[in-house]
Short mmCIF file of C-alpha atoms in Angstrom, two decimals:
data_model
loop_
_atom_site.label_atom_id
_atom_site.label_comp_id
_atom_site.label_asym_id
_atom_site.label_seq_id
_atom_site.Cartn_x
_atom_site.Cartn_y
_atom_site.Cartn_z
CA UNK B 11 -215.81 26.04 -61.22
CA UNK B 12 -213.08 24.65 -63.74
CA UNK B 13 -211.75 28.12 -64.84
CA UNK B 14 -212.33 29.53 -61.55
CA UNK B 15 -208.45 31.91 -61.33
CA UNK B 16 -206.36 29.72 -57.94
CA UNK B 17 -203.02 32.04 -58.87
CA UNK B 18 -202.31 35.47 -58.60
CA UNK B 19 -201.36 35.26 -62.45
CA UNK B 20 -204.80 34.23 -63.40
CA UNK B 21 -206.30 36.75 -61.39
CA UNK B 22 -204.49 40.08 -62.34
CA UNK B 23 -203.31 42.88 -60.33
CA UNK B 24 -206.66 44.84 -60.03
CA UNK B 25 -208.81 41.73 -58.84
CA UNK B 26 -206.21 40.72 -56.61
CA UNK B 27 -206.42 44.16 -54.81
CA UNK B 28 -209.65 43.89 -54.85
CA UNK B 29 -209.25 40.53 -52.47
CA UNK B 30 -207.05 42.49 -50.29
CA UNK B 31 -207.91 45.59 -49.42
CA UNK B 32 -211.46 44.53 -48.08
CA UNK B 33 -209.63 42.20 -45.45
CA UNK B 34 -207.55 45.08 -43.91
CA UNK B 35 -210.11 47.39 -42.14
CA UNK B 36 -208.93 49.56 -39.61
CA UNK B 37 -209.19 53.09 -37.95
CA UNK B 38 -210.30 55.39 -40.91
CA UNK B 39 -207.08 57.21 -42.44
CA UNK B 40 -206.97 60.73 -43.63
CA UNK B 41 -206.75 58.96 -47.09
CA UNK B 42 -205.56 55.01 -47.30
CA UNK B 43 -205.68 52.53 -50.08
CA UNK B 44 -206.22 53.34 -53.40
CA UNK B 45 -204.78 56.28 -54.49
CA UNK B 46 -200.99 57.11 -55.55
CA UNK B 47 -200.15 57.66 -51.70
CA UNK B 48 -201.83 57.36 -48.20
CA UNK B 49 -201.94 60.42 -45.98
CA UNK B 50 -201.47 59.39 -42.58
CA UNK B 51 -202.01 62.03 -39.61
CA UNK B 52 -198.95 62.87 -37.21
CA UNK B 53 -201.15 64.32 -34.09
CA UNK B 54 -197.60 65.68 -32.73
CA UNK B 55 -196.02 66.94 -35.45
CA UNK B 56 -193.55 63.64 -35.49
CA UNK B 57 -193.13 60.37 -37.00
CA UNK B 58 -191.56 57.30 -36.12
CA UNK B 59 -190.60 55.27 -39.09
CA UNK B 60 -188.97 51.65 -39.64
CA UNK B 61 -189.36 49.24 -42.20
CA UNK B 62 -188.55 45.27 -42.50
CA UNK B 63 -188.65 42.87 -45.23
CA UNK B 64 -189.24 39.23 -44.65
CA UNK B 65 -187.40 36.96 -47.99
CA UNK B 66 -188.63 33.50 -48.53
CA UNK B 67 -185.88 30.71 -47.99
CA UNK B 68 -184.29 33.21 -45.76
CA UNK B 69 -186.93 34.22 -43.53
CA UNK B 70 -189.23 31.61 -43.56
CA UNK B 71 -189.76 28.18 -45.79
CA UNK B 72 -193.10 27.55 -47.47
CA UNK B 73 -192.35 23.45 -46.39
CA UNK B 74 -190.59 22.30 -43.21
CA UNK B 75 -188.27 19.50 -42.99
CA UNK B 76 -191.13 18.17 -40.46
CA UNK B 77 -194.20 19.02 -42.68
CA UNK B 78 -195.23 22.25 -41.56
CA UNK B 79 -196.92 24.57 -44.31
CA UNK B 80 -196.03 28.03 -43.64
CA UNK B 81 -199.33 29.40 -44.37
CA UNK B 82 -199.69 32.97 -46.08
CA UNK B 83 -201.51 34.04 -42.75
CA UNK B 84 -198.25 32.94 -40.72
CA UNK B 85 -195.88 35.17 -42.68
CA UNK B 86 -198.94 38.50 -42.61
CA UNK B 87 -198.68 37.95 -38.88
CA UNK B 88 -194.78 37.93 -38.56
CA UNK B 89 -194.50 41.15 -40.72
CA UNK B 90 -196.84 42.60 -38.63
CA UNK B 91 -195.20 41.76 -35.36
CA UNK B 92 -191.52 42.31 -36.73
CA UNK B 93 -192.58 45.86 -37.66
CA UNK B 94 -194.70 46.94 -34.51
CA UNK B 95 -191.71 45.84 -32.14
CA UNK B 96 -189.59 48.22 -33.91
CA UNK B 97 -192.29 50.54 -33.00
CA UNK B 98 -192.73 49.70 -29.56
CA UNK B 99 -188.69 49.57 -29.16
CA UNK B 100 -189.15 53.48 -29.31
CA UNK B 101 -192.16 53.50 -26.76
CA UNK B 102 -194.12 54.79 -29.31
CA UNK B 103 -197.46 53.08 -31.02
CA UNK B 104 -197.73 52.17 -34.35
CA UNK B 105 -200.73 54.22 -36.69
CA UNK B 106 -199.69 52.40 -40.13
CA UNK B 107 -198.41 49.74 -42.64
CA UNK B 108 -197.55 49.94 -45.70
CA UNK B 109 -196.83 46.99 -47.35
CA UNK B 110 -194.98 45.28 -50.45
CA UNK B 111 -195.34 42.21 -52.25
CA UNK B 112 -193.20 40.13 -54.12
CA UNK B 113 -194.95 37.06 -55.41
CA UNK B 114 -194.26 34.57 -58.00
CA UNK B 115 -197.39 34.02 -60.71
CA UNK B 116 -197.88 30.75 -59.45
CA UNK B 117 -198.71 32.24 -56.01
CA UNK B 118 -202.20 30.85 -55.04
CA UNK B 119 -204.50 33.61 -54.63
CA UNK B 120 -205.82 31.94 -51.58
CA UNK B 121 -202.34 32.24 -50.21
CA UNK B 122 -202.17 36.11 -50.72
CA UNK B 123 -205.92 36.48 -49.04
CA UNK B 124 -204.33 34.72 -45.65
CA UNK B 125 -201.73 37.35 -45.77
CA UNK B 126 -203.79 39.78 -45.53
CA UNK B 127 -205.96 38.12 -43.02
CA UNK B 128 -202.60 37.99 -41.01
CA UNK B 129 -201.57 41.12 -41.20
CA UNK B 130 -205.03 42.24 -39.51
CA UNK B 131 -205.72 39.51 -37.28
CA UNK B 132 -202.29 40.87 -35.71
CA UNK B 133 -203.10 43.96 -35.46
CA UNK B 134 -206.12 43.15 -33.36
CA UNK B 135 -204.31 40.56 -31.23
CA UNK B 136 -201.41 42.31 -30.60
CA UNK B 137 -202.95 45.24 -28.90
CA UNK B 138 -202.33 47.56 -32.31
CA UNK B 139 -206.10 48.33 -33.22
CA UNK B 140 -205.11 51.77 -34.19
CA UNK B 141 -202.38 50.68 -36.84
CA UNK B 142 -203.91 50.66 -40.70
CA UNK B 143 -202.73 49.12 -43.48
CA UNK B 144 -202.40 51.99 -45.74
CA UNK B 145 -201.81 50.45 -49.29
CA UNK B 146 -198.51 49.20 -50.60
CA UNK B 147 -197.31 47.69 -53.95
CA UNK B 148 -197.45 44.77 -56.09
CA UNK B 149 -194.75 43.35 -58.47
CA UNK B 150 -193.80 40.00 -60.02
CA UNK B 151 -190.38 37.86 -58.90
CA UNK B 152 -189.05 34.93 -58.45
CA UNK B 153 -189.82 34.41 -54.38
CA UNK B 154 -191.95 35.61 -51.80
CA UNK B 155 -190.74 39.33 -50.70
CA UNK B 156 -192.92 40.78 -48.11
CA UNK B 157 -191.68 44.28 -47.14
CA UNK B 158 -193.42 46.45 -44.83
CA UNK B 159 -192.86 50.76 -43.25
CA UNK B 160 -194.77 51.25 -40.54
CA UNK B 161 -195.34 54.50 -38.77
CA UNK B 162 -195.69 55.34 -34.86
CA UNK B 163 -196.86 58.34 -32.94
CA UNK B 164 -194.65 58.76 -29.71
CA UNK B 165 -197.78 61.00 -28.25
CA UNK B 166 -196.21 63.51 -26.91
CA UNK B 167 -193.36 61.69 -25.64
CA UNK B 168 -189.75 61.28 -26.04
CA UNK B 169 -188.22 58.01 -27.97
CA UNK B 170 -187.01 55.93 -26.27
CA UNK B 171 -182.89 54.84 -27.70
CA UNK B 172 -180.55 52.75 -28.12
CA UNK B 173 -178.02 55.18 -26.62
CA UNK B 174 -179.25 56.16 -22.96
CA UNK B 175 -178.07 53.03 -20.81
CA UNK B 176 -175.56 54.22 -17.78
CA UNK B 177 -173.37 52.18 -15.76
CA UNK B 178 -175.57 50.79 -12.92
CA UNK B 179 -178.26 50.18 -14.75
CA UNK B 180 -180.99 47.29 -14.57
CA UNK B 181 -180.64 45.43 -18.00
CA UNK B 182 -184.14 44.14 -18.19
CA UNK B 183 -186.23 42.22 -21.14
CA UNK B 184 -189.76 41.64 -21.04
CA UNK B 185 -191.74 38.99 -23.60
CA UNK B 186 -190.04 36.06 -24.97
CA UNK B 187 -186.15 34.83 -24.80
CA UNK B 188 -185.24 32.24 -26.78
CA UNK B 189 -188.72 30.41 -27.53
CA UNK B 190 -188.88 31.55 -31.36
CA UNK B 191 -184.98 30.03 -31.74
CA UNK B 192 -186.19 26.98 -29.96
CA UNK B 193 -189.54 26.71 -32.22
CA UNK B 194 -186.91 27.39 -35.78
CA UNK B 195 -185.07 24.89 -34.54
CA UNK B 196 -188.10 22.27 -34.19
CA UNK B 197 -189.18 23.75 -37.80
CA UNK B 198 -185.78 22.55 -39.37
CA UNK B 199 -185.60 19.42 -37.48
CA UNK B 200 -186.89 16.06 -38.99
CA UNK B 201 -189.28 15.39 -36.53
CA UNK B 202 -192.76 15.10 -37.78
CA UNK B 203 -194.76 18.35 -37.24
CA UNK B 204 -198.18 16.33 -36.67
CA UNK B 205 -196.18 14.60 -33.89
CA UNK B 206 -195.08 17.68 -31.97
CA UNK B 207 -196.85 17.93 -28.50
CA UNK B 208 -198.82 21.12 -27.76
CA UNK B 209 -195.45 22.77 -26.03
CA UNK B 210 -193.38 21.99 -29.15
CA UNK B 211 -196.03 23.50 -31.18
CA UNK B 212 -196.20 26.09 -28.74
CA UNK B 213 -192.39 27.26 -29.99
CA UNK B 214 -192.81 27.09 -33.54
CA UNK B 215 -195.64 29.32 -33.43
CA UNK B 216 -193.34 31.79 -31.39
CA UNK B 217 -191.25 31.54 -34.61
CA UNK B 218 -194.05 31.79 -36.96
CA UNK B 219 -196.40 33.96 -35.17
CA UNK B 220 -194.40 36.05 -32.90
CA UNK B 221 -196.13 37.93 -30.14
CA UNK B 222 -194.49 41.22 -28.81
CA UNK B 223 -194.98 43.42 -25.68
CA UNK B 224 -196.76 45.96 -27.16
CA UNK B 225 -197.51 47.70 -24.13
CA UNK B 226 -194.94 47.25 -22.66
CA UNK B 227 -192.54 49.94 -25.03
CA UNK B 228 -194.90 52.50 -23.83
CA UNK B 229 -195.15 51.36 -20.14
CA UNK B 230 -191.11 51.33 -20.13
CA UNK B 231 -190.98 54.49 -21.47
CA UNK B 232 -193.68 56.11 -18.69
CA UNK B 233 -191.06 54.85 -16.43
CA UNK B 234 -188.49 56.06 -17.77
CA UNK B 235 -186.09 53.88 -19.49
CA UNK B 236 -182.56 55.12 -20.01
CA UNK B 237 -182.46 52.99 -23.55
CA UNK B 238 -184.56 50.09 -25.01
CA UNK B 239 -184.39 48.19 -28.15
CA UNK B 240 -186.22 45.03 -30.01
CA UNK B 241 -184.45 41.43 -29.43
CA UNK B 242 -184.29 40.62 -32.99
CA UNK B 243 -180.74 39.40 -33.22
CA UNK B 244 -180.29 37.05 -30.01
CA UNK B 245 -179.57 38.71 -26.31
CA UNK B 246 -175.94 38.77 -26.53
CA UNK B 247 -175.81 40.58 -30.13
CA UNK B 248 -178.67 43.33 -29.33
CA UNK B 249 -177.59 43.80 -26.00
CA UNK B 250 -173.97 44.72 -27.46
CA UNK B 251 -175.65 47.00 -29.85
CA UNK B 252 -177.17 48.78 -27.10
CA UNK B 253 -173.80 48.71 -25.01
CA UNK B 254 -171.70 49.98 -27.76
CA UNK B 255 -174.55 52.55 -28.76
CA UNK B 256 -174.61 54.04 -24.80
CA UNK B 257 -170.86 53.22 -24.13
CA UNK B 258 -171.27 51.10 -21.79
CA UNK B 259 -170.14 47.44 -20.79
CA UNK B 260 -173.29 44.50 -20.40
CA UNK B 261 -172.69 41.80 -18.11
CA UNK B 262 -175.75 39.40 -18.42
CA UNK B 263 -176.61 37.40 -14.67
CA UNK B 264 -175.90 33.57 -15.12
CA UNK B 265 -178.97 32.81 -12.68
CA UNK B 266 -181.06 35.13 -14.54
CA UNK B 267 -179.96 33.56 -17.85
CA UNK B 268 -180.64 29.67 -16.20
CA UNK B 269 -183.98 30.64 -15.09
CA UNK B 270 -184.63 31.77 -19.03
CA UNK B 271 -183.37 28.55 -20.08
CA UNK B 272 -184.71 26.14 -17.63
CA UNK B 273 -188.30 25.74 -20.03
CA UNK B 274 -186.84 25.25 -22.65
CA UNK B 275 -184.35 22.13 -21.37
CA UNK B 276 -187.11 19.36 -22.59
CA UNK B 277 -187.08 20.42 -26.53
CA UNK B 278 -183.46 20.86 -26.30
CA UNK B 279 -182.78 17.51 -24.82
CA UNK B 280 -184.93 16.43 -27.74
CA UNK B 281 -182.85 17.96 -30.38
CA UNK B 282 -179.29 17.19 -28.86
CA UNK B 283 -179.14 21.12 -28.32
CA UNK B 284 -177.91 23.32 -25.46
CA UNK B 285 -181.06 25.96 -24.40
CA UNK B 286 -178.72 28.62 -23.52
CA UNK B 287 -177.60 28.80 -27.19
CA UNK B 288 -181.31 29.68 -27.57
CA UNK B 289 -181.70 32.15 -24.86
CA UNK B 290 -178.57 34.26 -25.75
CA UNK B 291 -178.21 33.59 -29.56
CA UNK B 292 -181.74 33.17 -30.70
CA UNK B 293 -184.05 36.23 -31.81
CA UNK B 294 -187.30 36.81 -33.48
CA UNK B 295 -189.19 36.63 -30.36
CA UNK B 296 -189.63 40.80 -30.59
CA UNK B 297 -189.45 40.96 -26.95
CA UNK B 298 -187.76 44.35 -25.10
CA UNK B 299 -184.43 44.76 -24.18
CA UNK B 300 -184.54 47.78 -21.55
CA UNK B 301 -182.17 49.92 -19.40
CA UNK B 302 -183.41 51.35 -15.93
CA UNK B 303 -182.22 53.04 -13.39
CA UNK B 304 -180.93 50.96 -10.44
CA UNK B 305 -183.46 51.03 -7.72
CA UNK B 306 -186.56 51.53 -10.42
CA UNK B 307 -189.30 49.54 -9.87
CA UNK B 308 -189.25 47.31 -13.56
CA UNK B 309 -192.90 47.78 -15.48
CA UNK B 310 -195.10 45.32 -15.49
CA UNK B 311 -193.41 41.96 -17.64
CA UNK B 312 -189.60 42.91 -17.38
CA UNK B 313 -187.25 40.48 -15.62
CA UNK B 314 -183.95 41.86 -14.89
CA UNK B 315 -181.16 40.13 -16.70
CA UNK B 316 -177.82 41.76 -15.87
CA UNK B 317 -176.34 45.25 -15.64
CA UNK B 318 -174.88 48.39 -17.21
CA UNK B 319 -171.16 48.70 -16.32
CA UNK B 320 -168.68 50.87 -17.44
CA UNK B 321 -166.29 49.90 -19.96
CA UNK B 322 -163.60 47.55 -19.55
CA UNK B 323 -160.14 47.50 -20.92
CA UNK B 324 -160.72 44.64 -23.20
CA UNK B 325 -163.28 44.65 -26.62
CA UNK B 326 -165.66 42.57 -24.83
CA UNK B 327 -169.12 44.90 -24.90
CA UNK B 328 -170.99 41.88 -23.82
CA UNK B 329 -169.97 39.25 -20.98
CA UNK B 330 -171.54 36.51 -18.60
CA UNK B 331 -170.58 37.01 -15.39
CA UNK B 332 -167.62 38.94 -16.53
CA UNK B 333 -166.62 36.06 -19.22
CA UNK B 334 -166.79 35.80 -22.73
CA UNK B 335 -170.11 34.39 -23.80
CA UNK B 336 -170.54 30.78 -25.49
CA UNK B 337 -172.98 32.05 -27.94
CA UNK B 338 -173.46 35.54 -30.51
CA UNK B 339 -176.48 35.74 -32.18
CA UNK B 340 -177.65 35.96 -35.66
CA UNK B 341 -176.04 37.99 -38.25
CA UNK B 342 -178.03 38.62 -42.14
CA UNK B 343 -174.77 38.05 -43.62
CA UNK B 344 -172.25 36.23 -41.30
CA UNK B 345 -174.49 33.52 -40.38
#
């Protein structure tokens, strides 16, 4: 039909809700969308609580250098994961979203709808089928904001920090290590997109659709972890977060660190780039960064990837080997 409404400023406000909130579902809330505020149980009295905001041209580009279309259901699906690794970082399990939007009027409705079929096909995949989407909040700009709080429930557990690691311990991570770098760096290449074999592809959706361990905060946290965080940053940047948080010195294994980067050699001989930057400067992968015990058997998915040591002389939290590493990681605001 001719004056059938294809933006969100044809539509309105109201009928655009109504588009949403039908596609979220979920475990019934103690009140969710609709009303000034969700109520949300906390079966042990506590809540876990983060929030992240995904900015377009920042976060993610609606066209590709290569011709990918970053679709409205990619970016749901990122929020989603980006927020329930937080979550699992903790060893806790996420109960709800809340989520704001940002859109310009020319936003196609159809766009919005496969954000919120993201956000729940996540949710389902991911292992989170007891996470809601409890409401959120609409408002006009000039770009594509999508912010979302999520809550956890550490059942009965304690979290999981940044600040437990001791010297001698295992430095483990479990999901992926460098894959969503590789796949950003595919994205912003000029190769063609509908030229990409299926690994390629494979990489990109590791950047666009990022999968984390979601059982595996939990698991590390049965087993008790001495200090775990989310690889959001690159290795070498989150792993010095977690050394400076527990005191401690990381020295990442070389070996450990080759075997990471040994898949990802054919794409980077493709680009003219050097995997390792991938492996300990790329994030968004969500995977686990986790401290155990020397002599604990690692959980189900963790590889071991260097050690705990005490502090050294020098300002060095992070090393290879004992050297300086050739690659950081990504900073919001330093590049």
């Amino acid at each position: 039909m001719a004056d059938f409404p294809h933006t969100v400023a044809e539509l309105g406000e109201g009928e655009l809700l109504s588009r949403i909130f039908p596609r979220l579902g979920g475990p019934r809330m103690l009140l969710g969308p609709g009303d000034d505020a969700a109520v949300v149980a906390a079966p042990d009295g506590r809540s876990v609580l983060s929030i992240d905001t995904l900015v377009q041209d920042q976060d993610f580009r609606l066209q590709w250098p290569g011709g990918y279309r970053t679709t409205g259901y990619d970016v749901g699906w990122k929020c989603a994961a980006q927020n329930l690794s937080d979550i699992n970082a903790m060893g806790a399990v996420a109960t709800s979203l809340a989520v704001s939007l940002t859109l310009p009027g020319e936003t196609p409705v159809s766009w919005i709808e496969g954000l919120a079929d993201g956000l729940s096909a996540a949710l389902r995949a991911l292992g989170a089928e007891n996470c809601t989407v409890a409401g959120g909040d609409l408002g006009r700009g000039n770009q594509l904001v999508v912010t979302a709080a999520v809550t956890g429930d550490l059942k009965e557990q304690k979290p999981v920090l940044r600040s437990g690691a001791l010297p001698g311990d295992v430095l483990a991570v479990c999901g992926g290590l460098g894959q969503a770098a590789a796949g950003l760096a595919l994205l912003e290449s000029s190769l063609p997109y509908a030229e990409l074999g299926s690994r390629e592809r494979s990489l990109t959706a590791a950047q666009s659709r990022p999968c984390p361990p979601l059982a595996a905060g939990p698991a590390a946290a049965a087993a008790g972890a001495h200090a775990m965080m989310d690889i959001s940053d690159g290795l070498v940047r989150d792993a010095g977060r977690l050394g400076k948080a527990s005191g401690v010195r990381i020295d990442l294994d070389p070996e450990a660190l080759r075997a990471e980067a040994e898949p990802l050699a054919g794409p980077a001989a493709t680009l003219g780039a050097d995997p390792m930057s991938w492996v300990l400067g790329g994030g968004e992968d969500h995977g686990l960064l986790a401290a155990f015990a020397p002599g604990q058997k690692l959980p189900r998915g963790f590889r071991r990837v260097g050690t705990a040591r005490a502090p050294g002389d020098g300002v060095r939290v992070v090393t290879v080997a004992g050297a300086e590493p050739a690659f950081v990681g990504w900073d919001h605001f330093g590049g």
